mmCIF file of C-alpha atoms in Angstrom:
data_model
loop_
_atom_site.group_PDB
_atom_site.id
_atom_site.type_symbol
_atom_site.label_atom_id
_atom_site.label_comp_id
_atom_site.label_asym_id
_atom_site.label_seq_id
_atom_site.Cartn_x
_atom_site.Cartn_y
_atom_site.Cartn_z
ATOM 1 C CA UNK A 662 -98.216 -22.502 34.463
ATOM 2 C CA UNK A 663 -100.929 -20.458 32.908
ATOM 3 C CA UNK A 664 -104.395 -22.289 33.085
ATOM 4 C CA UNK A 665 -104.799 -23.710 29.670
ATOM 5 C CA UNK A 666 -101.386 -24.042 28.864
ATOM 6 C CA UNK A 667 -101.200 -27.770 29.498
ATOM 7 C CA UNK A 668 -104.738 -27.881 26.907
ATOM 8 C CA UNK A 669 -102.720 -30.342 24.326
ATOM 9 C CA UNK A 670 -100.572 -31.817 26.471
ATOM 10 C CA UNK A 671 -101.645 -35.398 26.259
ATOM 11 C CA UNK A 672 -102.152 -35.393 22.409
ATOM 12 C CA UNK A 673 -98.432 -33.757 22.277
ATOM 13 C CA UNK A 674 -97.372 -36.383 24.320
ATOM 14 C CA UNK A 675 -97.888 -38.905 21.428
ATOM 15 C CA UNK A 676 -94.936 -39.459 19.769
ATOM 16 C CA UNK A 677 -95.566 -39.395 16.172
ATOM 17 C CA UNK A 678 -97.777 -36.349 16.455
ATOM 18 C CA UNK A 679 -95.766 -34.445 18.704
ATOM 19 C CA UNK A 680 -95.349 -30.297 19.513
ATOM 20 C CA UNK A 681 -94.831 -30.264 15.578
ATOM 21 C CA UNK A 682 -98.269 -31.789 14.875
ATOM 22 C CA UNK A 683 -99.981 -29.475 17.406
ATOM 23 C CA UNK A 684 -98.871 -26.349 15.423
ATOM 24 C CA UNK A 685 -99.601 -27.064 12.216
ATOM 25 C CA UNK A 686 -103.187 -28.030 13.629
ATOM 26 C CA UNK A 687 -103.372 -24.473 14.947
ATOM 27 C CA UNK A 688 -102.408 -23.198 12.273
ATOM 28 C CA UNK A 689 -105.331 -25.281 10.420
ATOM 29 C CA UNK A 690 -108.937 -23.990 8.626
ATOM 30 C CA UNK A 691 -111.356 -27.233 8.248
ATOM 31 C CA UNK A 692 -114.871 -26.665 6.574
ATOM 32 C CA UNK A 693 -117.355 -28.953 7.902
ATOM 33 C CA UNK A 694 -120.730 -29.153 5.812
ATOM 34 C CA UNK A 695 -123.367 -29.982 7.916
ATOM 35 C CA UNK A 696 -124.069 -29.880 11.479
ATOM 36 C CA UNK A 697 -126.184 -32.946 12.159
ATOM 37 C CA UNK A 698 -125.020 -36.478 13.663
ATOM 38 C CA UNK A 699 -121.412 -36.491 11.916
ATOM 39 C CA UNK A 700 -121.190 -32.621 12.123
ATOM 40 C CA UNK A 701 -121.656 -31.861 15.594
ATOM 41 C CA UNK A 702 -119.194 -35.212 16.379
ATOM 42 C CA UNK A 703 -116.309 -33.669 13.984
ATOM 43 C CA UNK A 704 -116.493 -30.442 15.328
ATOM 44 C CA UNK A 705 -116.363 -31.441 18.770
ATOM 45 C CA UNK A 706 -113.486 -33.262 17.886
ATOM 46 C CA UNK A 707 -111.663 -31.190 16.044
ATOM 47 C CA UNK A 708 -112.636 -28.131 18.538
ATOM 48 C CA UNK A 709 -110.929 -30.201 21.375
ATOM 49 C CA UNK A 710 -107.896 -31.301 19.549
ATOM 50 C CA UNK A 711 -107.076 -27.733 18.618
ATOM 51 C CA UNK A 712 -107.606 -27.030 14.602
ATOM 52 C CA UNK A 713 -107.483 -23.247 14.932
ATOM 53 C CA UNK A 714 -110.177 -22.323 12.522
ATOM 54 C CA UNK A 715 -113.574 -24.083 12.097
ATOM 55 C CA UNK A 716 -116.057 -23.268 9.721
ATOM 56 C CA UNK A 717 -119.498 -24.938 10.155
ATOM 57 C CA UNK A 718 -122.567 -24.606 7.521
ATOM 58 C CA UNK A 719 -125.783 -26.235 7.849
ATOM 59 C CA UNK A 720 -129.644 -25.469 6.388
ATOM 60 C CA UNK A 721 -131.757 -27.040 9.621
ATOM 61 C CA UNK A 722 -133.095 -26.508 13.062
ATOM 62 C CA UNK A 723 -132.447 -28.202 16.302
ATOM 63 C CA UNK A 724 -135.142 -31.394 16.778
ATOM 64 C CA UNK A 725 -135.718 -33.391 19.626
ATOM 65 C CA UNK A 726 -135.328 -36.730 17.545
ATOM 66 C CA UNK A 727 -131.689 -34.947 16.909
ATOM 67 C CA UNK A 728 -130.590 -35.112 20.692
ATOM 68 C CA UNK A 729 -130.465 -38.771 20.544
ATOM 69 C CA UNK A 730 -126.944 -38.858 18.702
ATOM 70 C CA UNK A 731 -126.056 -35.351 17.745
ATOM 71 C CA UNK A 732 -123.839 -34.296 20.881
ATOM 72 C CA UNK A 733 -123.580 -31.180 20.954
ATOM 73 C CA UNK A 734 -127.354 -30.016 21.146
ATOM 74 C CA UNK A 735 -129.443 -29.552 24.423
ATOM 75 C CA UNK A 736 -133.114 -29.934 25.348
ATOM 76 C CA UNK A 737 -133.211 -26.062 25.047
ATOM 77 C CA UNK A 738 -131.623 -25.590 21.873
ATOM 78 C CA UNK A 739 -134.975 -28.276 20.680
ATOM 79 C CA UNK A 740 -137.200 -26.073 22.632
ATOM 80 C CA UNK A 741 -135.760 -22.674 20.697
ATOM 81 C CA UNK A 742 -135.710 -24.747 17.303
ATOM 82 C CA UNK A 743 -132.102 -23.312 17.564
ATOM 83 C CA UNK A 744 -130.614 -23.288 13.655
ATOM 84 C CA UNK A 745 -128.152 -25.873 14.127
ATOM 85 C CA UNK A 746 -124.963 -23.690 12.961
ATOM 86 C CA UNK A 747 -125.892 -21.787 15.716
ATOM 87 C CA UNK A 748 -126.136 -23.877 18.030
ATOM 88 C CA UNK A 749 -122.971 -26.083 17.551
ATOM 89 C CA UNK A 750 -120.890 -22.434 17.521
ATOM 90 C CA UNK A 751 -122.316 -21.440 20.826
ATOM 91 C CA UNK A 752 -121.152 -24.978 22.387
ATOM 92 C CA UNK A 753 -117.895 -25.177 20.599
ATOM 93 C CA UNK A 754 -117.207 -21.520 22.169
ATOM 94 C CA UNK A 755 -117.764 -22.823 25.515
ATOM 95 C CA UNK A 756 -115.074 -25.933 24.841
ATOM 96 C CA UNK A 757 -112.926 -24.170 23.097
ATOM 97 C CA UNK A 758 -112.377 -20.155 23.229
ATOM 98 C CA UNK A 759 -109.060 -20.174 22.104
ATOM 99 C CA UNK A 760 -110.244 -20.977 17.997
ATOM 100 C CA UNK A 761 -111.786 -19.673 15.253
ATOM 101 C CA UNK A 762 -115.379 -20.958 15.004
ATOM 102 C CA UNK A 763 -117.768 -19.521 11.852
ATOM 103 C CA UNK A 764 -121.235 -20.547 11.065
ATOM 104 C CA UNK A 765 -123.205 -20.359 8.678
ATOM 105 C CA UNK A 766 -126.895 -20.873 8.231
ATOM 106 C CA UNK A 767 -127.347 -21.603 4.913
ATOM 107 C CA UNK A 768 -128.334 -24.746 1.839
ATOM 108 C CA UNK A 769 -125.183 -25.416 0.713
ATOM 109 C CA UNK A 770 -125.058 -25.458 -2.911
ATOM 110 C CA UNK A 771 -122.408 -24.324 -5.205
ATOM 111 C CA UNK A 772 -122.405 -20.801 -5.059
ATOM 112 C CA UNK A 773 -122.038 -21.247 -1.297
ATOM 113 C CA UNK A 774 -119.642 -23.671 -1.503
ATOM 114 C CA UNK A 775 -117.567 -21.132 -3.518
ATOM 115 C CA UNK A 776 -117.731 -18.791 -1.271
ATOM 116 C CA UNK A 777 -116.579 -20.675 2.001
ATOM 117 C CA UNK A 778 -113.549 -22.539 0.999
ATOM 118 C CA UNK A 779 -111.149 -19.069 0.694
ATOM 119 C CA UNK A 780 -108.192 -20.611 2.543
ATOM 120 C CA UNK A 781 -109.662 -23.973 3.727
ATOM 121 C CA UNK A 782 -106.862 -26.852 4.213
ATOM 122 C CA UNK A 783 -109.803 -29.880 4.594
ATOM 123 C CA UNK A 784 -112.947 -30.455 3.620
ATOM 124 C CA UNK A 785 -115.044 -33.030 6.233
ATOM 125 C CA UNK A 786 -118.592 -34.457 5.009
ATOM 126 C CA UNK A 787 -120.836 -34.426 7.708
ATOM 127 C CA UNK A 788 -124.150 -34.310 5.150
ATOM 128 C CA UNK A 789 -127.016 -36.772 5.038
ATOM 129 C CA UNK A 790 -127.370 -36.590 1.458
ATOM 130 C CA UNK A 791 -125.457 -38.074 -2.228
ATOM 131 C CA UNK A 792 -126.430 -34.462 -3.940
ATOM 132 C CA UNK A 793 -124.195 -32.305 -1.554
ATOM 133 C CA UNK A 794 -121.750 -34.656 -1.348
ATOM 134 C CA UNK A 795 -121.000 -34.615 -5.365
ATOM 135 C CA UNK A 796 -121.220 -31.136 -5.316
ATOM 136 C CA UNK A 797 -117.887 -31.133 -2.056
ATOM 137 C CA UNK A 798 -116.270 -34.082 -4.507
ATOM 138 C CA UNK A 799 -116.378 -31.901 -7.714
ATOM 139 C CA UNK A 800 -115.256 -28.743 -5.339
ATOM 140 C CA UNK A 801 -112.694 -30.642 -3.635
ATOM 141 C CA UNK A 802 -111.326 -32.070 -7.414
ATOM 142 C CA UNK A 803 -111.456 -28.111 -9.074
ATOM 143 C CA UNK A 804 -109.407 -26.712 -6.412
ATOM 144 C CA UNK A 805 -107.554 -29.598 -5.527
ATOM 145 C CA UNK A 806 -108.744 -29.503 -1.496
ATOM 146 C CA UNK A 807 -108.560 -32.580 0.578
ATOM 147 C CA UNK A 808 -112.048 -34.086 1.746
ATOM 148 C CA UNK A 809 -113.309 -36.724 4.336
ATOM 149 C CA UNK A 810 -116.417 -38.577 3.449
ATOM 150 C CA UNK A 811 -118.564 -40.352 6.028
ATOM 151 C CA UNK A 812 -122.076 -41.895 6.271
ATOM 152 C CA UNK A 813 -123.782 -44.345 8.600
ATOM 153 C CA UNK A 814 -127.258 -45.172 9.248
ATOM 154 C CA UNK A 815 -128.756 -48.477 11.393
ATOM 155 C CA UNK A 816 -125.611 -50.118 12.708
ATOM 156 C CA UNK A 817 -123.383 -49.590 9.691
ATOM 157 C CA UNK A 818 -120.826 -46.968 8.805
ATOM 158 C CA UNK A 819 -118.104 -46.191 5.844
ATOM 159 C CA UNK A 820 -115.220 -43.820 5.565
ATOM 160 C CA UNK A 821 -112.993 -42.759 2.838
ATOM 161 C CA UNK A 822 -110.193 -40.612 2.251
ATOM 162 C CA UNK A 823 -109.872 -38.327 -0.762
ATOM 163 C CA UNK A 824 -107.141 -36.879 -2.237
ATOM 164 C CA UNK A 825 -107.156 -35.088 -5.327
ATOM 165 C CA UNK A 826 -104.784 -36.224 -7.917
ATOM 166 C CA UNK A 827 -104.338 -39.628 -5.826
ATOM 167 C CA UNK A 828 -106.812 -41.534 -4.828
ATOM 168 C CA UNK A 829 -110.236 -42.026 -6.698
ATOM 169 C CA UNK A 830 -112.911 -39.643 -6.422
ATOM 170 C CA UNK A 831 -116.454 -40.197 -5.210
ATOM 171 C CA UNK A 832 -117.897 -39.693 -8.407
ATOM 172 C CA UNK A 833 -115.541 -42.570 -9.675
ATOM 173 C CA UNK A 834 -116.723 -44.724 -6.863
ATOM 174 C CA UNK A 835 -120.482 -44.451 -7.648
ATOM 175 C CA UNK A 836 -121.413 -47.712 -9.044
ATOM 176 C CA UNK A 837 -118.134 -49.759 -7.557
ATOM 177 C CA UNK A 838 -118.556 -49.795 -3.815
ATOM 178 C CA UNK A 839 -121.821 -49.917 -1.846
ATOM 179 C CA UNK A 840 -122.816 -46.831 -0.892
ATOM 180 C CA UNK A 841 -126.196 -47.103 0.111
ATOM 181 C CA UNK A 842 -129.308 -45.264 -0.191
ATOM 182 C CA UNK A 843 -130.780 -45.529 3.589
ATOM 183 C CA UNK A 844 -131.427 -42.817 5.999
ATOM 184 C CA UNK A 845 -131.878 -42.601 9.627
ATOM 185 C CA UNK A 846 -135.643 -41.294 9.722
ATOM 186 C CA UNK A 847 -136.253 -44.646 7.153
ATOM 187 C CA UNK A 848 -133.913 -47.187 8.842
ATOM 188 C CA UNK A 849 -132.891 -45.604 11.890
ATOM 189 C CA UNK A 850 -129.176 -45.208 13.880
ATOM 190 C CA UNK A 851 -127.573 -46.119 16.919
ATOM 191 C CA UNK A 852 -125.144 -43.183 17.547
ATOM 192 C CA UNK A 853 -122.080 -45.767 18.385
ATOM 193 C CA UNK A 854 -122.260 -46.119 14.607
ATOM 194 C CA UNK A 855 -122.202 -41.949 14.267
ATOM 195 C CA UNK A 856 -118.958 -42.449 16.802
ATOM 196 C CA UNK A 857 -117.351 -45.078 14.794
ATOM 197 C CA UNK A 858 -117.687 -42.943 12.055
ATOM 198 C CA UNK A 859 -116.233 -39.935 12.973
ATOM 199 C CA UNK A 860 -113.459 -41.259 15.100
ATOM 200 C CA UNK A 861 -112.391 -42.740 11.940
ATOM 201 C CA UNK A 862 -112.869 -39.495 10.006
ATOM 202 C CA UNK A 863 -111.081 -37.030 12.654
ATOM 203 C CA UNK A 864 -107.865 -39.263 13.110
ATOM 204 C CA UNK A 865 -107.600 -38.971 8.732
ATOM 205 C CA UNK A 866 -107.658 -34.928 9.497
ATOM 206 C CA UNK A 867 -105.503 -35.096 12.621
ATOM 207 C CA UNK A 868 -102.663 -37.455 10.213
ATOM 208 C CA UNK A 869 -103.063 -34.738 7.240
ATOM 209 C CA UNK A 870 -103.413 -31.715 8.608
ATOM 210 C CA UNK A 871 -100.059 -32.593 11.102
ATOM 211 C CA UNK A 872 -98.386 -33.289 7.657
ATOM 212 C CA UNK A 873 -98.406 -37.083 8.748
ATOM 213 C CA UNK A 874 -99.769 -38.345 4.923
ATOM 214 C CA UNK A 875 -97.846 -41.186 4.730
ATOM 215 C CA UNK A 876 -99.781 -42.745 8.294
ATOM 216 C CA UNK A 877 -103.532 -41.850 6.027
ATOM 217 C CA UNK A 878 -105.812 -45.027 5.861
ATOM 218 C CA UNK A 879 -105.583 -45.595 1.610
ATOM 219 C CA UNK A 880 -108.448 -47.935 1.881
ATOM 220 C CA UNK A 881 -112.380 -47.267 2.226
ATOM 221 C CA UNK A 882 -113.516 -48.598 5.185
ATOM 222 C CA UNK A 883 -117.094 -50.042 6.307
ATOM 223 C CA UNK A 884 -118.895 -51.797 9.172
ATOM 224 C CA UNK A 885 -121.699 -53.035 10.887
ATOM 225 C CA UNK A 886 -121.592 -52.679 14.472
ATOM 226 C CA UNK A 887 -124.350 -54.528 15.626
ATOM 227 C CA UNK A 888 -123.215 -57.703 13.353
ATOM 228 C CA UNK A 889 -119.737 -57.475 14.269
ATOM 229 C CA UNK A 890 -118.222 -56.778 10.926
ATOM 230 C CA UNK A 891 -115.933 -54.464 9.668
ATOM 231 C CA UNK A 892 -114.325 -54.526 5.885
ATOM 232 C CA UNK A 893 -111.662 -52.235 4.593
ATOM 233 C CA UNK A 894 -111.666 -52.108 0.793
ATOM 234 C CA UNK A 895 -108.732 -51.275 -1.742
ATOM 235 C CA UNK A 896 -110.212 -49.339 -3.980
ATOM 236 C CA UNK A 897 -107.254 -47.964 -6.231
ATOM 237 C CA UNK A 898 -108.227 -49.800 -9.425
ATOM 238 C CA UNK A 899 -112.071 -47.796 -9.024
ATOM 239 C CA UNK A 900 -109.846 -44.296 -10.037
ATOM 240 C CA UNK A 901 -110.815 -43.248 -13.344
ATOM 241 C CA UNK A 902 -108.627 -41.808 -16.324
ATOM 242 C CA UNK A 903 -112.195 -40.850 -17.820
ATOM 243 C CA UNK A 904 -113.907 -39.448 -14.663
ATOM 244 C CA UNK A 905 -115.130 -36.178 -15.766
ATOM 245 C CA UNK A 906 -114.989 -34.864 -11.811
ATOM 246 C CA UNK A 907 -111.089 -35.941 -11.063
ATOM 247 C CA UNK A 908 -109.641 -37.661 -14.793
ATOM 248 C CA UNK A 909 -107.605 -36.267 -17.786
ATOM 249 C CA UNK A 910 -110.575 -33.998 -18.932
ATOM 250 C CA UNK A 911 -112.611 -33.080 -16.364
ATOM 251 C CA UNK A 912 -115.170 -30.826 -16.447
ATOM 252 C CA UNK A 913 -116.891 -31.156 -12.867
ATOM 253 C CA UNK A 914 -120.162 -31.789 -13.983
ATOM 254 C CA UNK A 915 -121.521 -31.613 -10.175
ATOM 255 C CA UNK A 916 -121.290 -27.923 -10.569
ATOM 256 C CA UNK A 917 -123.567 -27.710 -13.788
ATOM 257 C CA UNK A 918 -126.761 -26.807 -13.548
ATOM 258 C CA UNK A 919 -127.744 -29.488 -15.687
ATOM 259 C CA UNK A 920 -126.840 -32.072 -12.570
ATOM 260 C CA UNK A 921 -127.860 -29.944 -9.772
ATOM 261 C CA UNK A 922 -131.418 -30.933 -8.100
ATOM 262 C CA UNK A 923 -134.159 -29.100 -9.118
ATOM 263 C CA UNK A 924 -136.249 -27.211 -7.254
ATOM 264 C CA UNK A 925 -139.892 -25.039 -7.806
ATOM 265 C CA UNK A 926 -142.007 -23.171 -5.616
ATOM 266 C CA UNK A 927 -145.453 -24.479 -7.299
ATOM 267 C CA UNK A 928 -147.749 -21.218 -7.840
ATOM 268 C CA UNK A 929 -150.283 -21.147 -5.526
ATOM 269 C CA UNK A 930 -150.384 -24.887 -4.249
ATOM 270 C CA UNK A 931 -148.732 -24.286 -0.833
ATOM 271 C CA UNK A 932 -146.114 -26.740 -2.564
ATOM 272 C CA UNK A 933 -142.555 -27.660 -3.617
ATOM 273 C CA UNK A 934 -141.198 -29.943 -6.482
ATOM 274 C CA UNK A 935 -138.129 -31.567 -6.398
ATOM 275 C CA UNK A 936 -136.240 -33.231 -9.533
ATOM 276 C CA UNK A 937 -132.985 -35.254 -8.762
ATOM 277 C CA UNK A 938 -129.886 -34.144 -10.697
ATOM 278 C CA UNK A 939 -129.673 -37.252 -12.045
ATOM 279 C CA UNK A 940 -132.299 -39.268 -13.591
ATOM 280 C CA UNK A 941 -133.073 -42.993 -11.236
ATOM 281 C CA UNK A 942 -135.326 -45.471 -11.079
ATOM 282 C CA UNK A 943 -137.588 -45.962 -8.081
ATOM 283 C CA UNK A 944 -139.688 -48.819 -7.343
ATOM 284 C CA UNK A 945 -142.621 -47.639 -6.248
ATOM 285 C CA UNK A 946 -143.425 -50.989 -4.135
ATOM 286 C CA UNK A 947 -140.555 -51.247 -2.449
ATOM 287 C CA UNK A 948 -140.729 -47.348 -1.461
ATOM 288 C CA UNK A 949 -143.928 -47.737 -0.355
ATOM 289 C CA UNK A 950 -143.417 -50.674 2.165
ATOM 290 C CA UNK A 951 -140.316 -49.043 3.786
ATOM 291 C CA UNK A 952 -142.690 -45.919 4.531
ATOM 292 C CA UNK A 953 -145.372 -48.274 5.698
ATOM 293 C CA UNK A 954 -142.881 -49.404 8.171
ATOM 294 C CA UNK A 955 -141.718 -46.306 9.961
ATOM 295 C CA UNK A 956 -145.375 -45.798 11.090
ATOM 296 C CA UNK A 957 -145.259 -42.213 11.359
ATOM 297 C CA UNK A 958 -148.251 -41.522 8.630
ATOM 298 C CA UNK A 959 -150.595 -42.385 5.942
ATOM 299 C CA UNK A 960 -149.407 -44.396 3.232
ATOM 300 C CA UNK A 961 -151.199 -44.405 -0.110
ATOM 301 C CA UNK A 962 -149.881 -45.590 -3.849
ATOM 302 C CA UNK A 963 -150.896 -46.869 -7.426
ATOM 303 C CA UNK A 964 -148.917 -48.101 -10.115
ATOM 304 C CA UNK A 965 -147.460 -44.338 -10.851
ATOM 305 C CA UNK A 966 -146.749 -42.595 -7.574
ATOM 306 C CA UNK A 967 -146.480 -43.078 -3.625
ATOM 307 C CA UNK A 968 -147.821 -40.707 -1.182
ATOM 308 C CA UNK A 969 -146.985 -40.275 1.863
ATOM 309 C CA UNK A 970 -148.691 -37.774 4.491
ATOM 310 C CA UNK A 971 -146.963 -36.946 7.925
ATOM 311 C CA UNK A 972 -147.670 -33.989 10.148
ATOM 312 C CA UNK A 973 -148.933 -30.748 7.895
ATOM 313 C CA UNK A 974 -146.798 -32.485 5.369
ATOM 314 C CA UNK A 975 -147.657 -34.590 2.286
ATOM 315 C CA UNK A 976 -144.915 -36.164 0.195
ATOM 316 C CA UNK A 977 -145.856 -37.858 -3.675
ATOM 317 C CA UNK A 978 -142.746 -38.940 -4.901
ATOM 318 C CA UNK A 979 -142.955 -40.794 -8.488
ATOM 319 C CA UNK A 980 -140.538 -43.349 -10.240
ATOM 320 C CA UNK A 981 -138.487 -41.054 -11.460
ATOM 321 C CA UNK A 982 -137.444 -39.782 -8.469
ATOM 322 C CA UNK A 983 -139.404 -35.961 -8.676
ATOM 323 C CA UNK A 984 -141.707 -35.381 -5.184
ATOM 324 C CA UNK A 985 -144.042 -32.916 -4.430
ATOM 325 C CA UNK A 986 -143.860 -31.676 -1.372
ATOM 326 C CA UNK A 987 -147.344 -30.546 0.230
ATOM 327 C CA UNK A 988 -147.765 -28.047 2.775
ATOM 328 C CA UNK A 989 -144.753 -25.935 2.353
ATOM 329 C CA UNK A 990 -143.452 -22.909 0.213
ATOM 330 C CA UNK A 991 -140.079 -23.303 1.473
ATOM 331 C CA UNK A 992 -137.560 -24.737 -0.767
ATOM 332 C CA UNK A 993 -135.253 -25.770 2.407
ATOM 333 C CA UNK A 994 -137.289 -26.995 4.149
ATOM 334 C CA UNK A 995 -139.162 -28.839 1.043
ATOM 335 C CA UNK A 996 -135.305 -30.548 0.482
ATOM 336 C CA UNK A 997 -134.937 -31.461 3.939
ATOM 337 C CA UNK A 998 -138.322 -33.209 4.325
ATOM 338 C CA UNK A 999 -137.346 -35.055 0.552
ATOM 339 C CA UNK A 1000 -133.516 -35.843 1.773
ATOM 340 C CA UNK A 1001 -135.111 -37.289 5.383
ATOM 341 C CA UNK A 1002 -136.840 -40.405 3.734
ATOM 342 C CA UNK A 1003 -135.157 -40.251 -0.150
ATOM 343 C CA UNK A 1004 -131.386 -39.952 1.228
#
């Protein structure tokens, strides 16, 4: 025997996925967008279990508060700020030589998103904000791709399924299921939840991808690991004949301008403003008190704004939902500083 020829012998071993399953998982391209907690745990999965191509796009660096859940980073890649694309290519090469593996470096907006599903079979959500994720929905609906969604943060996770043309869209979910508006850096994670997640998430590829549709979870799943709860949700009756992403008449208004997130380089401040694609309410109070609680700066605020200053960084966000982001001219890493405590 050849070494490596055994590789997917255990996984081919399982009846109802079989030699048959194993090919067409070969024979398999899977975007993943982003390369953080959920990323790095998909890719690893997917790497091992033999999709042939893998292509991996993320905007940030390698952190040390990253190496706490996001597996496939090392103490050296924090030292070398490695870009995480990078970073999880070099590791998947080392597990897996036999695939595919591209990376990309890059703030995945629509333009890029355009340009990296050419031939794509699944779509997997392994982001850490609502913005990118409408913008993979709307995608996902226009050219009628597949796509995993997945968030956790604390001790609680949720899963869901999409299919175009079947099931309901994320943009048709928005307002029926809770969805949340946490994020780590605010509320913090244990990475079982991250595991949870993605096991969950990588089993729905393995079914589809194998041709195995009819075994696909058709209900959103959540739970809270710490309190011992788990929920799965039929959410059929959320799917929406109106929807403008997946209905009769869409028009995919994720990938309009007019409900992208704004972004401006103020001229010379040494600062970046950010407007959310869609307008929201913040209260101010509230905001402020969950920043007081991390304890990782200065918290300031009046009736109209919140400030908060951590590191070279200062952050006023208002009720609206626009920031200004202090101490940077870059619009990346402006969004990633505004997506860390705003979701």
């Amino acid at each position: 025997m050849k070494i490596g020829e055994d590789r997917y012998s255990r996984q081919e071993r399982f009846t109802p996925f079989g030699t048959g399953g194993q090919r067409k998982l070969g024979e398999s391209h899977v975007l993943i967008i982003g390369a953080g907690a959920l990323g790095t745990s998909i890719a690893e999965t997917l790497a091992r279990a033999g999709v042939g191509h893998l292509t991996i796009a993320d905007r940030d660096y390698v952190e040390w508060s990253n190496l706490q859940r996001q597996q496939l980073f090392s103490e050296e890649d924090a030292s070398l700020r490695l870009p995480k694309a990078v970073a999880a290519k070099q590791r998947l090469q080392q597990i897996n030589s036999s695939i595919q593996i591209d990376s990309f470096v890059m703030d995945v907006k629509v333009e890029e998103l355009e340009s990296l599903i050419n031939g794509v079979d699944l779509i997997m959500d392994g982001t850490d904000n609502f913005d990118t994720r409408l913008l993979m929905n709307d995608i996902a609906q226009k050219y009628n791709l597949p796509w995993i969604y997945g968030g956790c943060v604390g001790s609680y996770g949720i899963t869901y399924t999409i299919i175009p043309g079947q099931t309901p869209c994320l943009n048709c979910l928005l307002g029926a299921v809770p969805l949340g508006g946490d994020t780590c850096d605010t509320a913090g994670i244990i990475p079982q939840a991250v595991q949870m997640v993605t096991s969950h998430q990588t089993i729905e590829a393995m079914k589809l991808l194998s041709g195995h549709t009819e075994a696909l979870r058709d209900k959103l799943l959540t739970f809270d690991l710490w309190r011992n709860e788990s929920m799965s949700m039929g959410v059929k009756h959320a799917k929406k004949e109106d929807c403008l992403s997946c209905g009769t008449h869409r028009t995919y208004p994720y990938l309009s301008a007019s409900n992208l997130e704004k972004t401006d380089v103020l001229c010379g401040r040494d600062t970046v403003q950010i407007r959310p694609g869609k307008k929201q309410t913040l209260n101010l109070k509230e905001t402020a008190e969950r920043l007081s609680k991390l304890g990782e700066g200065l918290v300031e605020s009046n009736p109209f704004l919140v400030s908060f200053t951590t590191g070279a960084q200062r952050l006023v966000v208002f009720a609206d939902g626009r920031a200004l982001i202090h101490g940077t001219k870059d619009i990346s890493e402006a969004r990633t500083i505004y997506h860390r405590y705003f979701g």
